[in-house]
Tab-separated table of C-alpha atoms in Angstrom:
chain	number	residue	atom	x	y	z
A	1	MET	CA	157.317	201.307	11.693
A	2	SER	CA	154.575	203.507	13.095
A	3	GLY	CA	152.080	201.714	15.336
A	4	LYS	CA	148.410	201.856	14.651
A	5	ARG	CA	146.464	204.099	16.843
A	6	ILE	CA	143.448	202.737	18.810
A	7	ARG	CA	140.665	205.237	18.468
A	8	LYS	CA	137.452	205.159	20.374
A	9	ALA	CA	134.626	207.764	20.370
A	10	ALA	CA	131.497	207.937	22.485
A	11	SER	CA	128.288	207.656	20.495
A	12	GLY	CA	126.353	210.802	19.981
A	13	TRP	CA	122.869	211.669	21.122
A	14	ALA	CA	120.041	210.150	19.045
A	15	ARG	CA	116.921	212.229	18.300
A	16	THR	CA	113.926	211.328	20.494
A	17	ALA	CA	110.375	211.302	19.129
A	18	ARG	CA	107.995	214.210	19.963
A	19	ALA	CA	105.416	211.849	21.429
A	20	GLY	CA	104.367	213.030	24.800
A	21	GLY	CA	104.005	211.237	28.128
A	22	VAL	CA	106.288	209.302	30.400
A	23	ALA	CA	105.935	206.054	28.297
A	24	ALA	CA	107.322	207.766	25.248
A	25	ILE	CA	110.271	209.074	27.164
A	26	LEU	CA	110.926	205.722	28.748
A	27	ALA	CA	110.565	204.081	25.323
A	28	ALA	CA	113.167	206.374	23.813
A	29	ALA	CA	115.538	205.925	26.703
A	30	THR	CA	115.262	202.120	26.339
A	31	ARG	CA	115.988	202.303	22.647
A	32	HIS	CA	119.029	204.436	23.066
A	33	GLY	CA	120.525	202.688	26.116
A	34	ALA	CA	123.592	204.451	27.474
A	35	GLY	CA	123.242	207.280	25.047
A	36	ALA	CA	119.959	208.476	26.718
A	37	ASP	CA	119.695	211.042	29.510
A	38	ASN	CA	119.456	209.091	32.674
A	39	GLY	CA	118.218	212.144	34.473
A	40	LEU	CA	114.780	211.498	32.809
A	41	SER	CA	113.981	208.677	35.233
A	42	PRO	CA	115.378	207.409	38.520
A	43	PHE	CA	114.589	203.890	37.503
A	44	LEU	CA	117.043	203.750	34.564
A	45	PRO	CA	120.539	202.474	35.134
A	46	LYS	CA	123.309	205.013	34.999
A	47	ALA	CA	125.017	205.496	31.680
A	48	THR	CA	128.460	204.050	31.147
A	49	PRO	CA	130.779	207.008	30.695
A	50	ALA	CA	132.860	207.184	27.580
A	51	PRO	CA	136.336	205.761	28.081
A	52	SER	CA	139.050	208.156	28.893
A	53	VAL	CA	141.950	208.066	26.338
A	54	VAL	CA	145.519	208.681	27.063
A	55	SER	CA	147.461	209.245	23.738
A	56	VAL	CA	151.112	208.297	23.781
A	57	LEU	CA	153.989	208.633	21.179
A	58	ALA	CA	156.882	206.285	21.920
A	59	PRO	CA	159.701	204.471	20.210
A	60	SER	CA	158.760	201.125	18.879
A	61	GLU	CA	158.217	198.341	21.548
A	62	PHE	CA	158.845	200.750	24.473
A	63	LEU	CA	155.657	199.962	26.297
A	64	GLU	CA	155.256	196.246	26.822
A	65	PRO	CA	151.656	195.002	26.011
A	66	SER	CA	151.088	193.592	29.543
A	67	SER	CA	152.031	196.885	31.063
A	68	ILE	CA	149.442	198.634	28.810
A	69	ALA	CA	146.841	196.073	29.656
A	70	ALA	CA	147.416	196.383	33.362
A	71	PHE	CA	147.191	200.185	33.256
A	72	GLU	CA	143.978	200.024	31.294
A	73	LYS	CA	142.412	197.547	33.663
A	74	ASN	CA	143.373	199.488	36.820
A	75	THR	CA	142.295	202.880	35.583
A	76	ALA	CA	139.489	202.096	33.061
A	77	MET	CA	141.424	204.327	30.620
A	78	THR	CA	142.464	203.355	27.142
A	79	ILE	CA	145.944	203.934	25.735
A	80	SER	CA	146.163	205.190	22.147
A	81	LEU	CA	149.627	204.437	21.089
A	82	ASP	CA	151.636	205.835	18.157
A	83	ALA	CA	155.112	204.255	17.677
A	84	TYR	CA	158.160	205.642	15.775
A	85	ALA	CA	161.337	203.977	14.699
A	86	ASN	CA	163.653	206.950	13.947
A	87	ALA	CA	163.916	210.695	13.838
A	88	SER	CA	162.216	211.074	10.467
A	89	GLU	CA	159.157	209.032	11.713
A	90	LEU	CA	159.146	211.210	14.929
A	91	ALA	CA	158.994	214.318	12.710
A	92	GLU	CA	155.937	212.967	10.874
A	93	HIS	CA	153.914	213.161	14.212
A	94	ALA	CA	155.053	216.754	14.977
A	95	ALA	CA	151.614	218.179	14.269
A	96	GLU	CA	149.622	215.633	16.331
A	97	ARG	CA	148.713	216.109	19.898
A	98	TYR	CA	149.645	213.622	22.640
A	99	ASP	CA	149.313	213.340	26.319
A	100	VAL	CA	152.701	211.478	26.839
A	101	VAL	CA	155.758	211.333	24.704
A	102	ILE	CA	158.909	209.206	25.225
A	103	LEU	CA	161.824	211.040	23.559
A	104	ARG	CA	165.542	210.488	23.227
A	105	GLY	CA	167.578	213.210	25.006
A	106	PRO	CA	168.527	215.390	21.976
A	107	ALA	CA	164.910	215.349	20.701
A	108	LEU	CA	163.570	216.302	24.154
A	109	GLU	CA	166.125	219.194	24.366
A	110	ARG	CA	164.929	220.499	21.031
A	111	ARG	CA	161.242	220.487	22.263
A	112	LEU	CA	162.357	222.346	25.326
A	113	GLU	CA	163.939	225.006	23.197
A	114	THR	CA	160.604	225.482	21.348
A	115	GLY	CA	158.631	225.641	24.648
A	116	THR	CA	156.333	222.793	23.757
A	117	LEU	CA	156.757	220.645	26.880
A	118	ALA	CA	154.925	221.141	30.215
A	119	LYS	CA	156.776	221.635	33.487
A	120	LEU	CA	155.989	218.639	35.584
A	121	ASP	CA	154.436	218.561	39.061
A	122	ARG	CA	156.728	215.973	40.792
A	123	ARG	CA	154.191	215.581	43.528
A	124	ARG	CA	152.078	213.663	41.082
A	125	LEU	CA	154.821	211.356	40.224
A	126	PRO	CA	156.025	209.695	43.380
A	127	ASN	CA	157.679	206.869	41.420
A	128	ALA	CA	159.984	209.345	39.717
A	129	ARG	CA	162.211	209.267	42.791
A	130	LEU	CA	163.205	205.647	42.080
A	131	ALA	CA	165.391	206.759	39.069
A	132	GLN	CA	169.163	206.278	39.879
A	133	PRO	CA	170.690	209.488	40.881
A	134	ILE	CA	173.680	209.136	38.522
A	135	LEU	CA	171.309	208.796	35.602
A	136	MET	CA	169.320	211.797	36.761
A	137	ALA	CA	172.555	213.724	36.836
A	138	LYS	CA	173.329	212.721	33.178
A	139	TYR	CA	169.810	213.581	32.112
A	140	THR	CA	170.366	217.250	33.145
A	141	ALA	CA	172.495	217.590	30.022
A	142	TYR	CA	169.227	218.022	28.236
A	143	ASP	CA	166.794	219.288	30.906
A	144	HIS	CA	168.994	221.343	33.089
A	145	SER	CA	166.678	221.597	36.048
A	146	ALA	CA	165.128	218.163	35.461
A	147	ALA	CA	161.742	219.882	35.589
A	148	TYR	CA	160.282	218.699	32.219
A	149	GLY	CA	160.985	215.061	31.977
A	150	VAL	CA	161.593	211.749	33.869
A	151	PRO	CA	164.070	209.177	32.557
A	152	PHE	CA	162.687	205.962	31.199
A	153	GLY	CA	165.968	204.174	30.627
A	154	TRP	CA	169.386	204.386	29.012
A	155	SER	CA	171.655	202.605	26.583
A	156	ALA	CA	175.141	202.972	25.382
A	157	PHE	CA	176.478	202.579	21.904
A	158	GLY	CA	179.573	200.431	21.957
A	159	LEU	CA	181.220	197.331	20.465
A	160	LEU	CA	179.558	193.996	19.732
A	161	TYR	CA	181.679	190.880	19.381
A	162	ASN	CA	181.217	187.225	18.924
A	163	VAL	CA	183.150	185.372	21.673
A	164	ASP	CA	183.498	182.211	19.685
A	165	LYS	CA	185.107	184.057	16.621
A	166	ALA	CA	186.742	187.043	18.182
A	167	GLY	CA	187.967	185.516	21.411
A	168	GLU	CA	187.021	185.617	25.037
A	169	GLU	CA	188.927	189.019	25.596
A	170	PRO	CA	186.421	191.734	24.738
A	171	PRO	CA	187.491	194.534	22.377
A	172	SER	CA	188.622	197.572	24.289
A	173	SER	CA	188.951	200.276	21.735
A	174	TRP	CA	186.988	201.888	18.840
A	175	ALA	CA	190.391	201.299	16.861
A	176	GLN	CA	189.676	197.584	16.715
A	177	ALA	CA	186.758	198.407	14.368
A	178	LEU	CA	187.612	201.777	12.862
A	179	ASP	CA	191.394	201.698	12.430
A	180	PRO	CA	192.642	199.219	9.818
A	181	ARG	CA	196.112	199.662	11.234
A	182	SER	CA	195.145	198.449	14.653
A	183	PRO	CA	197.194	195.219	15.594
A	184	ARG	CA	194.195	193.887	17.492
A	185	ARG	CA	191.711	194.518	14.641
A	186	SER	CA	189.480	191.489	14.011
A	187	ALA	CA	188.776	192.242	10.338
A	188	ASN	CA	189.516	188.690	9.254
A	189	CYS	CA	186.276	187.337	10.752
A	190	GLY	CA	183.887	190.020	9.501
A	191	ILE	CA	183.017	193.549	10.794
A	192	VAL	CA	179.407	194.785	10.358
A	193	TRP	CA	178.689	198.339	10.993
A	194	PRO	CA	175.124	199.596	11.612
A	195	ASP	CA	173.115	202.399	9.964
A	196	ALA	CA	173.654	204.698	12.838
A	197	ARG	CA	174.691	208.134	11.810
A	198	GLU	CA	175.099	210.268	14.915
A	199	GLU	CA	176.537	207.270	16.971
A	200	SER	CA	179.137	206.626	14.086
A	201	PHE	CA	180.562	210.035	14.112
A	202	ILE	CA	180.617	210.178	17.905
A	203	ALA	CA	182.607	206.935	17.924
A	204	ALA	CA	185.039	208.235	15.402
A	205	TRP	CA	185.452	211.516	17.360
A	206	ARG	CA	186.175	209.498	20.484
A	207	LEU	CA	188.922	207.620	18.760
A	208	MET	CA	190.283	211.008	17.272
A	209	GLY	CA	190.068	212.703	20.780
A	210	VAL	CA	187.429	215.164	19.651
A	211	ASP	CA	184.827	216.196	22.200
A	212	PRO	CA	181.447	215.548	20.504
A	213	THR	CA	179.811	218.405	22.350
A	214	ARG	CA	182.155	220.743	20.659
A	215	ALA	CA	182.194	219.243	17.240
A	216	LYS	CA	182.000	221.451	14.171
A	217	PRO	CA	181.517	220.786	10.481
A	218	ALA	CA	185.284	220.445	9.945
A	219	ASP	CA	185.285	217.706	12.584
A	220	VAL	CA	182.496	215.975	10.724
A	221	LYS	CA	184.593	215.821	7.589
A	222	ALA	CA	187.622	214.496	9.496
A	223	ALA	CA	185.498	211.837	11.121
A	224	ALA	CA	184.012	210.902	7.744
A	225	LYS	CA	187.407	210.302	6.283
A	226	LEU	CA	188.291	207.941	9.229
A	227	ILE	CA	184.961	205.965	8.625
A	228	ASP	CA	185.626	205.965	4.887
A	229	ARG	CA	188.973	204.349	5.359
A	230	ALA	CA	187.475	201.665	7.576
A	231	ARG	CA	184.290	200.835	5.671
A	232	GLY	CA	186.190	199.373	2.720
A	233	THR	CA	187.311	196.480	5.056
A	234	PHE	CA	183.797	195.836	6.505
A	235	VAL	CA	181.682	192.884	5.556
A	236	ALA	CA	178.702	195.249	5.586
A	237	PHE	CA	178.498	199.053	6.195
A	238	ALA	CA	175.421	200.923	7.323
A	239	ALA	CA	173.786	197.593	7.626
A	240	PRO	CA	169.978	197.818	8.233
A	241	ASP	CA	169.977	194.705	10.341
A	242	GLU	CA	173.217	194.139	12.235
A	243	VAL	CA	171.441	191.962	14.721
A	244	GLY	CA	170.551	189.577	11.984
A	245	ALA	CA	174.100	189.525	10.605
A	246	PHE	CA	175.346	188.421	14.072
A	247	ALA	CA	172.591	185.939	14.566
A	248	LYS	CA	173.494	184.359	11.189
A	249	GLY	CA	177.204	184.165	12.089
A	250	ALA	CA	178.186	186.677	9.371
A	251	ALA	CA	179.984	188.988	11.826
A	252	CYS	CA	182.398	188.677	14.585
A	253	LEU	CA	182.782	192.446	15.480
A	254	GLY	CA	180.604	195.481	15.059
A	255	ALA	CA	178.853	198.205	16.929
A	256	GLY	CA	175.534	198.510	18.628
A	257	THR	CA	173.899	198.461	22.039
A	258	MET	CA	173.659	196.031	24.863
A	259	GLY	CA	169.964	195.440	23.917
A	260	GLU	CA	171.032	194.396	20.408
A	261	ALA	CA	173.494	191.930	21.836
A	262	GLU	CA	170.562	190.359	23.764
A	263	ALA	CA	168.398	190.501	20.515
A	264	VAL	CA	171.018	188.289	18.794
A	265	ARG	CA	170.368	185.589	21.396
A	266	LEU	CA	166.616	185.752	20.844
A	267	ARG	CA	166.982	185.541	17.118
A	268	GLY	CA	169.668	183.018	17.020
A	269	GLY	CA	167.564	179.889	17.194
A	270	ASP	CA	168.418	176.946	19.092
A	271	SER	CA	172.238	177.629	19.074
A	272	PRO	CA	172.574	181.388	19.063
A	273	PRO	CA	175.991	182.975	18.636
A	274	ASN	CA	177.606	184.086	21.881
A	275	VAL	CA	177.512	187.860	21.113
A	276	ARG	CA	178.475	190.235	23.913
A	277	PHE	CA	178.682	194.053	24.413
A	278	ALA	CA	181.938	195.966	25.319
A	279	TYR	CA	182.531	199.529	26.407
A	280	PRO	CA	185.394	201.134	24.496
A	281	ARG	CA	187.953	202.782	26.704
A	282	GLU	CA	187.758	206.161	24.798
A	283	GLY	CA	184.108	206.352	25.824
A	284	ALA	CA	180.782	205.784	24.221
A	285	PRO	CA	177.793	207.819	23.528
A	286	LEU	CA	174.988	207.607	26.221
A	287	GLU	CA	171.421	207.468	24.901
A	288	ILE	CA	168.741	208.521	27.442
A	289	TYR	CA	165.085	208.167	26.873
A	290	ALA	CA	162.574	210.100	29.006
A	291	PHE	CA	158.815	210.644	29.586
A	292	ALA	CA	157.442	214.071	29.044
A	293	ILE	CA	154.137	215.792	28.772
A	294	PRO	CA	153.437	218.241	25.984
A	295	ARG	CA	151.931	221.648	26.892
A	296	ASP	CA	148.805	221.028	24.723
A	297	ALA	CA	148.270	217.534	26.140
A	298	PRO	CA	144.468	216.724	25.776
A	299	SER	CA	144.473	214.738	29.034
A	300	PRO	CA	147.195	215.816	31.465
A	301	ASP	CA	145.579	213.979	34.319
A	302	GLY	CA	145.692	210.786	32.370
A	303	ALA	CA	149.310	211.544	31.467
A	304	TYR	CA	150.412	211.839	35.030
A	305	ARG	CA	148.669	208.503	35.946
A	306	LEU	CA	150.219	206.675	33.089
A	307	ILE	CA	153.818	207.976	33.625
A	308	ASN	CA	153.620	207.175	37.335
A	309	ALA	CA	152.293	203.668	36.599
A	310	MET	CA	155.036	202.931	34.105
A	311	LEU	CA	157.664	204.070	36.616
A	312	ALA	CA	156.441	201.478	39.189
A	313	PRO	CA	159.167	198.809	39.485
A	314	GLU	CA	157.393	195.842	37.861
A	315	ALA	CA	156.062	197.823	34.895
A	316	ALA	CA	159.445	199.646	34.514
A	317	GLU	CA	161.314	196.405	34.388
A	318	ARG	CA	158.954	194.936	31.770
A	319	ASP	CA	159.110	198.002	29.502
A	320	ALA	CA	162.910	198.326	29.721
A	321	GLU	CA	163.370	194.720	28.711
A	322	SER	CA	160.949	195.155	25.843
A	323	ALA	CA	162.745	198.400	24.758
A	324	GLY	CA	166.264	196.811	24.939
A	325	VAL	CA	167.459	199.424	27.426
A	326	ILE	CA	168.615	199.441	31.098
A	327	GLY	CA	165.736	200.844	33.198
A	328	ALA	CA	166.135	204.127	35.001
A	329	GLU	CA	165.819	202.258	38.323
A	330	GLU	CA	168.294	199.495	37.668
A	331	THR	CA	171.752	199.291	39.331
A	332	THR	CA	173.206	197.448	36.217
A	333	ASP	CA	176.541	198.980	34.971
A	334	LEU	CA	176.422	202.166	37.105
A	335	ASP	CA	180.207	202.323	37.212
A	336	GLN	CA	180.274	202.319	33.389
A	337	LEU	CA	177.378	204.888	33.298
A	338	LYS	CA	179.578	207.302	35.209
A	339	ARG	CA	182.093	207.213	32.228
A	340	LEU	CA	179.517	207.734	29.468
A	341	THR	CA	178.809	211.150	27.899
A	342	PRO	CA	175.178	211.951	26.800
A	343	GLU	CA	174.965	212.335	23.068
A	344	PRO	CA	174.574	216.036	22.344
A	345	ALA	CA	171.915	217.836	20.411
A	346	PHE	CA	173.976	219.151	17.562
A	347	ASP	CA	173.651	222.686	16.141
A	348	ALA	CA	172.067	223.053	12.677
A	349	ALA	CA	175.375	223.349	10.768
A	350	THR	CA	176.982	220.260	12.333
A	351	SER	CA	173.718	218.211	11.820
A	352	ALA	CA	173.543	219.280	8.211
A	353	ALA	CA	177.232	218.262	7.691
A	354	MET	CA	176.629	214.897	9.419
A	355	GLN	CA	173.665	214.233	7.181
A	356	SER	CA	175.609	215.185	4.030
A	357	GLU	CA	178.608	213.125	4.871
A	358	TRP	CA	176.579	209.994	5.945
A	359	LYS	CA	174.646	210.120	2.751
A	360	ARG	CA	177.952	210.283	0.788
A	361	LEU	CA	179.342	207.343	2.814
A	362	THR	CA	176.358	205.167	2.470
A	363	THR	CA	175.701	205.794	-1.231
A	364	SER	CA	179.207	205.872	-2.760
A	365	LYS	CA	181.032	202.678	-3.582
């Protein structure tokens, strides 16, 4: 759901009367307060400058309110924030101008191809050096010279399971959800699969041994067949709220992120289900989010100040927790991170095939 923008504009000049003399000028200045020309008299207080605005486009809940408040207090700048929840909402903001954008890797790569991002001056972002080197290496899958963006955080799409229903031993393969023939499949206690198109195809390809970065339309159809066979045994497929299904105890196995497993705990009431995250042995898609500055940013100076402030350890930790991702500076699961493959930016033909097949899967009975 798109966030509401905070818009502030400085008041314009009021017309002064033509009356002559110093008294008239001072009276006009008094009437118009900060909007008057303080150069008219050395005795008037200096006008309060109009607030500087830094406009930001980010996924929902990616900047924690206290981080925004701290930045505004320390800089006397105002953050104007637009939020987007998915790719279609991101596209709705394509014609608007922003100082800072937070983008998922494939979306950032597409913007680089169109030349709409500014090359960063790293000297103005000293906190960028705090990002984990392994994450920076993974990030170059999108930004080969790491010159146009700075990682915000990362997440993996893997398996979610209810310990009390599925057992203490974590699921270890995509087959336990996607292959009805798997001897370790936990279909008897309820599998819920989320509405996650690209991630679902990547999971299927991993199980099939297909490299997602080389997937073609024919591979899309093959993966769709695998998903189609599995979905008939699911409690819910393309569920809009898989977190809610786990929180209510309606699912014992499914797919999602580590942040969603944590969200189950927060939404589960006084006795939340014990839902955990597991990395499948076949590999999982790595989702990387990064800060970037558009080439037509209205306030690039404000953009640099904001990004560097949000990369400071305390703010970065708060924002990552709010976003449900692992912060770029954290050492959590670095060994697993080495095994993950950044989700690719698919070519037009493959993307169209995925969209068509996913629509068929989610609308047919």
